[in-house]
Coordinates of C-alpha atoms and ligand atoms in Angstrom, one line a residue:
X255 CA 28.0 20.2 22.7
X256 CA 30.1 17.6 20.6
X257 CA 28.2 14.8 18.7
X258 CA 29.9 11.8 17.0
X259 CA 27.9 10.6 13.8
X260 CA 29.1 6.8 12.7
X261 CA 28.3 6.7 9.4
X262 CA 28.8 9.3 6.7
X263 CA 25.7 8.0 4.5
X264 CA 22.5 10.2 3.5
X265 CA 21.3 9.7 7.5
X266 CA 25.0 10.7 8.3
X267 CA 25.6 13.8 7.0
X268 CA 22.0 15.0 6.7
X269 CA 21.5 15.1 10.6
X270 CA 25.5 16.4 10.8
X271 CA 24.2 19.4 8.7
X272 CA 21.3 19.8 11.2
X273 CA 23.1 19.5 14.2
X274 CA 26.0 21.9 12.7
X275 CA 23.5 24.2 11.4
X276 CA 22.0 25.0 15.1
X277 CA 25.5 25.5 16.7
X278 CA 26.8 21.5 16.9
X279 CA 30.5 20.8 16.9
X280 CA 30.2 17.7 14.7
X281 CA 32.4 14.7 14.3
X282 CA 31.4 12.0 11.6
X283 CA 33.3 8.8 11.8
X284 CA 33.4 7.1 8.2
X285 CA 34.8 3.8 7.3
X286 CA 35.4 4.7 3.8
X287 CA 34.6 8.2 1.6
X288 CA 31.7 9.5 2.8
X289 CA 28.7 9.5 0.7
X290 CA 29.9 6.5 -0.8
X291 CA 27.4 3.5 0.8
X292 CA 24.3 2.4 -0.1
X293 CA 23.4 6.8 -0.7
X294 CA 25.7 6.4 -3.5
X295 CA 24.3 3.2 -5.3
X296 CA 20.6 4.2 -4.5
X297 CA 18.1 5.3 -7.5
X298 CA 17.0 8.5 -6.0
X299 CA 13.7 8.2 -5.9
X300 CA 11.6 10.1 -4.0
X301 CA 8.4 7.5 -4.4
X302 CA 6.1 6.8 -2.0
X303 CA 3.1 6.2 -4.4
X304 CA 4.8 4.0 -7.1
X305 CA 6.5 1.8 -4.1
X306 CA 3.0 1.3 -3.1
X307 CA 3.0 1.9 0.8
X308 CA -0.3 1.2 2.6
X309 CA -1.6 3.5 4.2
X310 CA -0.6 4.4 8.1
X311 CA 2.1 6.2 9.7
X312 CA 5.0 5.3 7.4
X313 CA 3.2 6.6 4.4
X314 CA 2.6 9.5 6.6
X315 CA 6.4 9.2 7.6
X316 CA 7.4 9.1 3.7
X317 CA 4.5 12.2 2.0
X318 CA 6.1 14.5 4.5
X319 CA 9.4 13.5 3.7
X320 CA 8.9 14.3 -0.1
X321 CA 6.8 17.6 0.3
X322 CA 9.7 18.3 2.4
X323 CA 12.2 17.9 -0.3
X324 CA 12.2 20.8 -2.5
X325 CA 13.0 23.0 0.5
X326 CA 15.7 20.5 1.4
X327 CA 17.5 20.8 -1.7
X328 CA 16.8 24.3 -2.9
X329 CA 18.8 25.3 0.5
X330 CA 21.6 22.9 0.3
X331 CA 21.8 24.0 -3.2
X332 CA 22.3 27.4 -2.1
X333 CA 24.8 26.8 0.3
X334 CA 27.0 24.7 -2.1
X335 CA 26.8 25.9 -5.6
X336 CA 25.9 22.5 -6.6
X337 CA 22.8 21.4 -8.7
X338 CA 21.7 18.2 -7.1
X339 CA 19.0 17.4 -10.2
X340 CA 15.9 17.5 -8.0
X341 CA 13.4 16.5 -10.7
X342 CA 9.3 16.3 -9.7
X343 CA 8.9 14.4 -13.1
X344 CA 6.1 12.4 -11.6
X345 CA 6.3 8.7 -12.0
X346 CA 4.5 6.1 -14.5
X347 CA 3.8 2.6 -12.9
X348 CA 2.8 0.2 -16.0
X349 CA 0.5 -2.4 -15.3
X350 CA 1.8 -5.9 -17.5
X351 CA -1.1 -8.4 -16.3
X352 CA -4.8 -7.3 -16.0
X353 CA -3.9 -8.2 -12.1
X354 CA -1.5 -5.5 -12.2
X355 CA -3.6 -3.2 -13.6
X356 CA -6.8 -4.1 -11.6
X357 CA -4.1 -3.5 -8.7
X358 CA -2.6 0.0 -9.8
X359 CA -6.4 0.9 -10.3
X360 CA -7.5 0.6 -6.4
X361 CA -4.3 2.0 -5.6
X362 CA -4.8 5.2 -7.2
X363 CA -8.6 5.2 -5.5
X364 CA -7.3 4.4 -2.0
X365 CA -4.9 7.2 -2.3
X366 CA -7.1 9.8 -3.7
X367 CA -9.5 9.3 -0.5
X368 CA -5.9 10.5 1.2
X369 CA -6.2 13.4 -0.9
X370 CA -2.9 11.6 -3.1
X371 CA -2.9 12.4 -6.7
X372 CA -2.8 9.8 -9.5
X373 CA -4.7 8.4 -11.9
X374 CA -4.8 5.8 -15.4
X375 CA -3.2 6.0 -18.6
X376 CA -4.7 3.7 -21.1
X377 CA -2.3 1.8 -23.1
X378 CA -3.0 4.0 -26.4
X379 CA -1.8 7.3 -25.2
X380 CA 1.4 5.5 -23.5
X381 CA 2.0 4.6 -27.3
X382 CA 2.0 8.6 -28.8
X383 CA 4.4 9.5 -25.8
X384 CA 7.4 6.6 -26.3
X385 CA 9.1 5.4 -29.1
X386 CA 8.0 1.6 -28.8
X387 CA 6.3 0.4 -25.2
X388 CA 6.6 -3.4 -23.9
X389 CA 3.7 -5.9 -25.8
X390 CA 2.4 -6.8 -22.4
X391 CA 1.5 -2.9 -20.9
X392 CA -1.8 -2.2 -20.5
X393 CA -1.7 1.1 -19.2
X394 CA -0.3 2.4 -16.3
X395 CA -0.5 4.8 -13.1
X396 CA 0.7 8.3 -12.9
X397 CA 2.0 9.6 -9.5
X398 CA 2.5 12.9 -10.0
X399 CA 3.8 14.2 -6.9
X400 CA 6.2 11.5 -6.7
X401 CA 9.9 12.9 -7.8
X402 CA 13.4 11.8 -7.7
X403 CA 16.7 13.2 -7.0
X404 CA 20.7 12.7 -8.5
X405 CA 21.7 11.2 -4.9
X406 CA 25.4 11.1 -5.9
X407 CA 25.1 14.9 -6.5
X408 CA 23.4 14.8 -3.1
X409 CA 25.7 13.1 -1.8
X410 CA 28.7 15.3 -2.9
X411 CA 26.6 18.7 -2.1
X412 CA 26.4 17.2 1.6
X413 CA 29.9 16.3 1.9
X414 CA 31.1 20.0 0.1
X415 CA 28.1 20.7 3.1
X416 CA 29.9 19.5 5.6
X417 CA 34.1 20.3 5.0
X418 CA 32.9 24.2 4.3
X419 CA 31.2 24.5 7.6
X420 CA 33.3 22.6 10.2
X421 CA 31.9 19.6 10.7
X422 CA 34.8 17.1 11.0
X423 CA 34.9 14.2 8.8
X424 CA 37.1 10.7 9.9
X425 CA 37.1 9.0 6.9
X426 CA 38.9 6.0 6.1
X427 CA 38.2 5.6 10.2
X428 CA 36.6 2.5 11.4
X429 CA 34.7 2.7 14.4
X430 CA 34.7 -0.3 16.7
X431 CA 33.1 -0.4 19.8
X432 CA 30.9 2.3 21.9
X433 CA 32.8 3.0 25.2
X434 CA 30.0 3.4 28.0
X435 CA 30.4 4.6 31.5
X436 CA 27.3 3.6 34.4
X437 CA 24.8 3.1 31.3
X438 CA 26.3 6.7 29.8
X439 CA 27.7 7.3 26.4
X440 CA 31.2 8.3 26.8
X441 CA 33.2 7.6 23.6
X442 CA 33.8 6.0 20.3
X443 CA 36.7 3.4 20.2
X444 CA 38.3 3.6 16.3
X445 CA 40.6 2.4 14.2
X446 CA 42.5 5.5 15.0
X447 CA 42.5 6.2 18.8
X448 CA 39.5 7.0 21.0
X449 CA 36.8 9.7 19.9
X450 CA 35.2 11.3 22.8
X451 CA 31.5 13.4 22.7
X452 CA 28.1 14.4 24.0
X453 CA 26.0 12.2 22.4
X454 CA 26.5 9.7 19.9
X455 CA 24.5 8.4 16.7
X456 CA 24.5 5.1 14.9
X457 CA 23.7 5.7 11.3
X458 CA 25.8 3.2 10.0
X459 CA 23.3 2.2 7.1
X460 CA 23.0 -2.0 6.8
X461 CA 26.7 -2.0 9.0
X462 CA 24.4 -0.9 12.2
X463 CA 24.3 -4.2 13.8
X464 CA 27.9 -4.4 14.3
X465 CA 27.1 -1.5 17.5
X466 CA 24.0 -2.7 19.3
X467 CA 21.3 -5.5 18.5
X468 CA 19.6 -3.5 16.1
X469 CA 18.2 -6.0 14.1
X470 CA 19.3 -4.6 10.8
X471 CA 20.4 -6.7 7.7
X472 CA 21.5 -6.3 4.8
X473 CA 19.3 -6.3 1.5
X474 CA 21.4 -6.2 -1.8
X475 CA 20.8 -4.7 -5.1
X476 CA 22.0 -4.6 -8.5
X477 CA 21.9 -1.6 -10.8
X478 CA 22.8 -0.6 -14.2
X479 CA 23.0 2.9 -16.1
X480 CA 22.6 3.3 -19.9
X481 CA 22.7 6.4 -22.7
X482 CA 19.7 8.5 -23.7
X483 CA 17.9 11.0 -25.5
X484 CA 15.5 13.5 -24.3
X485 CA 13.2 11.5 -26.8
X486 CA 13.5 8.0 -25.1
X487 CA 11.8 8.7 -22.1
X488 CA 10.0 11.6 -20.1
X489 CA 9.8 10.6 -16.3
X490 CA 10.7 7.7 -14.1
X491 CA 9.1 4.3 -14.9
X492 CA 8.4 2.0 -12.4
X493 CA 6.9 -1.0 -13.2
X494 CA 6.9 -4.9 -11.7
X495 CA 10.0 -5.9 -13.9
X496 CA 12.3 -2.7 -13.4
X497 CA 12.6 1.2 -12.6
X498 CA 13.7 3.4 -15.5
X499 CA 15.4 6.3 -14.0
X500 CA 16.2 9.2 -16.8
X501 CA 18.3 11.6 -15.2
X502 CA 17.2 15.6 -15.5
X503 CA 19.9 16.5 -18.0
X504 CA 19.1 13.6 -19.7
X505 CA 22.8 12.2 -19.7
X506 CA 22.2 9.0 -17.9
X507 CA 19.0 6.2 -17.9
X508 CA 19.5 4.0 -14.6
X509 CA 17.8 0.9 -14.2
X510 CA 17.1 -0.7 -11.1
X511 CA 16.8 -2.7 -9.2
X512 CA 17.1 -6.3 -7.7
X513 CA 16.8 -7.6 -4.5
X514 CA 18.3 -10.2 -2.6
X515 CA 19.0 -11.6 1.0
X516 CA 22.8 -12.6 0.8
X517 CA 24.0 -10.8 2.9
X518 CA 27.4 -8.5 2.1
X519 CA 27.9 -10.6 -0.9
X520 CA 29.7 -7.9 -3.3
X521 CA 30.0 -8.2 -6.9
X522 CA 27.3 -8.2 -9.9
X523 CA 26.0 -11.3 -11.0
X524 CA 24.8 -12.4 -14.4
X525 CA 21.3 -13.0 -13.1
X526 CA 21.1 -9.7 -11.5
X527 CA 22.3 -7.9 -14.4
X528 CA 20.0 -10.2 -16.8
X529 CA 17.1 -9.9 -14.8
X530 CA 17.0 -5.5 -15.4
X531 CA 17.9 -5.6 -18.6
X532 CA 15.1 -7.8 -19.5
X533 CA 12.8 -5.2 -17.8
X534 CA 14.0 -2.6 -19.6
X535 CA 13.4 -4.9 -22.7
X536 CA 10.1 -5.5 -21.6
X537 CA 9.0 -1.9 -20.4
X538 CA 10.8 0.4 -23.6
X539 CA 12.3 -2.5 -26.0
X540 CA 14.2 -0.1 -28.7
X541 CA 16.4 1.1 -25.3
X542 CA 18.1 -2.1 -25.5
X543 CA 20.0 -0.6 -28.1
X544 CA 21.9 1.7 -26.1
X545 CA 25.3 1.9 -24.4
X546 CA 26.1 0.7 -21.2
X547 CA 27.6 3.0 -18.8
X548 CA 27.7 1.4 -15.6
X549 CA 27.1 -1.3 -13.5
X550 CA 27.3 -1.2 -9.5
X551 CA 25.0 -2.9 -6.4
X552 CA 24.7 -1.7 -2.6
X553 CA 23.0 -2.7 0.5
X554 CA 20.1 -1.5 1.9
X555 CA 19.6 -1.5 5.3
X556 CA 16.5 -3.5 6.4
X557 CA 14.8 -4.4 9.7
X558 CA 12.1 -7.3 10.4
X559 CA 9.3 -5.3 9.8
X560 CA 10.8 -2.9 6.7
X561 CA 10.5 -0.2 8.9
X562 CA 13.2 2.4 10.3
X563 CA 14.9 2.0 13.8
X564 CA 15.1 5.8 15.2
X565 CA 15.2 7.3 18.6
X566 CA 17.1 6.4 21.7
X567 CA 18.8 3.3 22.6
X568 CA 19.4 1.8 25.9
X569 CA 22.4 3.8 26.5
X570 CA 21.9 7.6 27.6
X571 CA 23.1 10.1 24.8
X572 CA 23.2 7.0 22.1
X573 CA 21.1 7.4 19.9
X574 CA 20.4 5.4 16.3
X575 CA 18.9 6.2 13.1
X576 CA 18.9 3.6 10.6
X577 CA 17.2 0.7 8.7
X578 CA 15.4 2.7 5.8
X579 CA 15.9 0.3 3.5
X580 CA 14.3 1.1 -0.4
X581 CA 13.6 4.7 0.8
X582 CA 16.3 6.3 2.9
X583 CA 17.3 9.4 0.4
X584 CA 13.6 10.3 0.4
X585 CA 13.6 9.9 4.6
X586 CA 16.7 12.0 4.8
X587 CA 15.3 15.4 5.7
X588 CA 12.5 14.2 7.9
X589 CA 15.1 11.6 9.9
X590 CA 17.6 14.5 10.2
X591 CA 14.3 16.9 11.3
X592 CA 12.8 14.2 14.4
X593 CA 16.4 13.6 15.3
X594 CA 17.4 16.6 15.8
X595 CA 14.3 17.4 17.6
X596 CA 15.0 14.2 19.8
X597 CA 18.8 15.3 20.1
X598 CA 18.4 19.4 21.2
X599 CA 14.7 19.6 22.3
X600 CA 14.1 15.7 23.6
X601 CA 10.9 15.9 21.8
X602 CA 9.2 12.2 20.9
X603 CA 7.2 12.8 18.0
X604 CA 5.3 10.3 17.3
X605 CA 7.2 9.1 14.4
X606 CA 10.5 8.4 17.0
X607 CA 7.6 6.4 19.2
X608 CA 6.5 4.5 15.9
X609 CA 9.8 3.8 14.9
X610 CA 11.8 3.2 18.5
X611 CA 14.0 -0.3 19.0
X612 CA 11.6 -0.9 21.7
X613 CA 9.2 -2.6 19.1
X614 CA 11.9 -5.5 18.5
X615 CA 12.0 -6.1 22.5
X616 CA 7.7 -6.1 22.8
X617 CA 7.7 -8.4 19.9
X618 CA 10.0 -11.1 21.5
X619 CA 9.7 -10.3 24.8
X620 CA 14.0 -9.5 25.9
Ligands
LIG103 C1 20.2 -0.6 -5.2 C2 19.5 0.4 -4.3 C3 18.5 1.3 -4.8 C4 17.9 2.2 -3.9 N1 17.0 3.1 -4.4 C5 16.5 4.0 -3.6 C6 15.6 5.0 -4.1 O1 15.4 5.1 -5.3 N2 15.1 5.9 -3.2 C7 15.3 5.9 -1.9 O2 14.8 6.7 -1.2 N3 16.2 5.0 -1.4 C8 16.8 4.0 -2.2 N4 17.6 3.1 -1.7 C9 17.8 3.0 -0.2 C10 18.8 4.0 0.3 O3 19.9 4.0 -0.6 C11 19.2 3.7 1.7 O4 18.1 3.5 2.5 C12 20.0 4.9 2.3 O5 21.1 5.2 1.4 C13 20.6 4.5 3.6 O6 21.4 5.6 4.0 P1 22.4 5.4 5.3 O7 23.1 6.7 5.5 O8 21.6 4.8 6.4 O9 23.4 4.3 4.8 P2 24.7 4.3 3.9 O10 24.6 5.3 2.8 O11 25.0 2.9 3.6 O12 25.8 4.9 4.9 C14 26.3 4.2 6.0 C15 27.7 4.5 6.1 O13 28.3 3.9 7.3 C16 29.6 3.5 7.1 N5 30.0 2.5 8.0 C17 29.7 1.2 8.2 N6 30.3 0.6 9.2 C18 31.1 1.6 9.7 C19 32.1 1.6 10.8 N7 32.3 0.5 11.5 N8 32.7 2.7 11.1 C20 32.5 3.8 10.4 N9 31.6 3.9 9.3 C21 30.9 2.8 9.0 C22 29.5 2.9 5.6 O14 30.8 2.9 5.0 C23 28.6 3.9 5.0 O15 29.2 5.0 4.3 C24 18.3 2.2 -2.5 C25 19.2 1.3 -2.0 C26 19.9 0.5 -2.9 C27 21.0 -0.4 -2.4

């Protein structure tokens, strides 16, 4: 069986892995390098308790993602030689208004009656751990479970992933238009000739709309990465102003992350830039000191409702998986795991039926 992947993002090459994995001839059709969308410009968090998600089947969707993760990893590890910096450092969310804190509080409640871990940090032991810690932090929440991951080491152990075991990879391939026979997926018009398959995916990240009314959109962010020492900072940070991401070999701080509705408007603004470096001011203020390595932005990909389009489509054998906006490198090995189930077995968990592009159609009636 041949399947054509559009997309060579996180989504991409996690299911092509899957699919090759169980026997697959794979073809991933990439408009640029692979790994180099919004997987490359990401954070790498894996954080479903600092982002907050209320309870229901997307928080379900996101915990069994993460406990998912080491196993992910640890075996992609293996197959490539390459240390991807998986890192379950926990994560601190500091409260800087009493709101805030009163907020974080019942949040740490609600998820311990999930059996979630976390709990408070008054302000005066946040002070023996850093260096110097914001005027306004009271305190903060500590998710333990919550972890992160070096996504462009991800992203390069999936691509070494994919050219050591077959799976073919277009790049620098734009695909155009889905070629349909009697309702049927048939083939995958591209920049370079026609690509024919089996079955057919659309995990084209924020670009997904250009395929079929999708209702995806862009949502950019900006992002900077700064110098550290082991002693500036233990785990992530993620508070109200900005996320403090300190990389595992402690080599790299990145700060994220803003968020705005312009659609594919690329470049880094003044504002954007401003606006994280003031957080980082106002979270650990004697950072500001450090160098500046980078700065970069991407697109996440975003639906109406925040949620994930996976699952069929209205064409037989074309399928989509898509529209994970702030979390898609934590979804990764659950999307590749309930596609692949949808793909080879035709199983509809209940996650597929959760997630399905029918919930656009009930909600406006097409
Ligand atoms: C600033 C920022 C911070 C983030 N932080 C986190 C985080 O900490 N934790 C987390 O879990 N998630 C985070 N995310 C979200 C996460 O990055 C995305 O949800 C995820 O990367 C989406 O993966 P994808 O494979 O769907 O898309 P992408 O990685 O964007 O891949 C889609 C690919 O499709 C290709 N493509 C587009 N059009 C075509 C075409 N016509 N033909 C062929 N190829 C095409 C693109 O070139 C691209 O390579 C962040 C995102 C951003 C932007």
């Amino acid at each position: 069986m041949k399947g054509i992947i559009i997309g060579g993002g996180i989504i991409g090459l996690s299911l092509a892995r899957e699919l090759n994995k169980n026997g697959y001839d794979v073809t991933v059709i990439e408009l640029l390098r692979v790994g180099r969308g919004a997987s490359w410009t990401a954070g790498g968090m894996l954080a479903p308790q600092a982002e907050g998600l209320e309870p229901g089947t997307f928080l379900d969707f996101c915990i069994e993602s993460r406990e998912m993760y080491e196993t992910f990893v640890k075996t992609l590890e293996r197959e490539t030689d390459i240390d991807v910096g998986y890192w379950k450092c926990g994560i601190l969310c500091p409260a800087f208004s009493e709101e805030e804190e009163k907020e974080l509080k019942k949040r740490i409640q609600v998820y311990s009656e999930l059996g979630l871990t976390g709990k408070w940090i008054d302000r005066e032991a946040l002070e023996g751990r850093y260096r110097s810690l914001g005027e306004e932090i009271r305190g903060g929440a500590l998710f333990p479970d919550d972890a992160q991951v070096d996504n462009r080491l991800l992203m390069t152990a999936l691509e070494k992933y994919a050219r050591s075991r077959g799976i073919q990879l277009l790049e620098f391939t734009e695909a155009s238009e889905i070629i349909e026979e009697n309702g049927k997926f048939e083939a995958v018009r591209t920049s370079k000739g026609i690509v024919e398959g089996d079955f057919c995916v659309i995990a084209a990240g924020a670009w997904s709309e250009h395929f079929i009314k999708c209702h995806v959109f862009p949502i950019k962010g900006e992002m900077a990465a700064i110098d550290i020492s082991p002693q500036d900072i233990d785990r992530v940070i993620f508070g109200s102003k900005a996320y403090l991401i300190p990389r595992k070999d402690y080599k790299r701080l990145v700060i994220g992350a803003t968020e705005e509705m312009v659609g594919f408007k690329d470049g880094n603004t003044v504002k954007g830039i401003l606006q994280l470096f003031n957080g980082l001011k106002d979270t650990l203020p004697n950072l500001i000191n450090n160098t500046i390595q980078e700065t970069w932005f991407g697109y996440r990909p975003a639906t109406p409702d925040l949620l994930p389009v996976l699952g069929k489509t209205e064409i037989e054998n074309l399928y989509i998986a898509t529209g994970h906006y702030r979390n898609g490198i934590l979804l990764a090995p659950i999307t590749a795991r309930v596609m692949f189930d949808l793909i080879d077995k035709g199983i509809e968990n209940h996650y597929i039926k959760e997630f399905s592009l029918n919930r656009f159609k009930a909600n406006k009636n097409e």
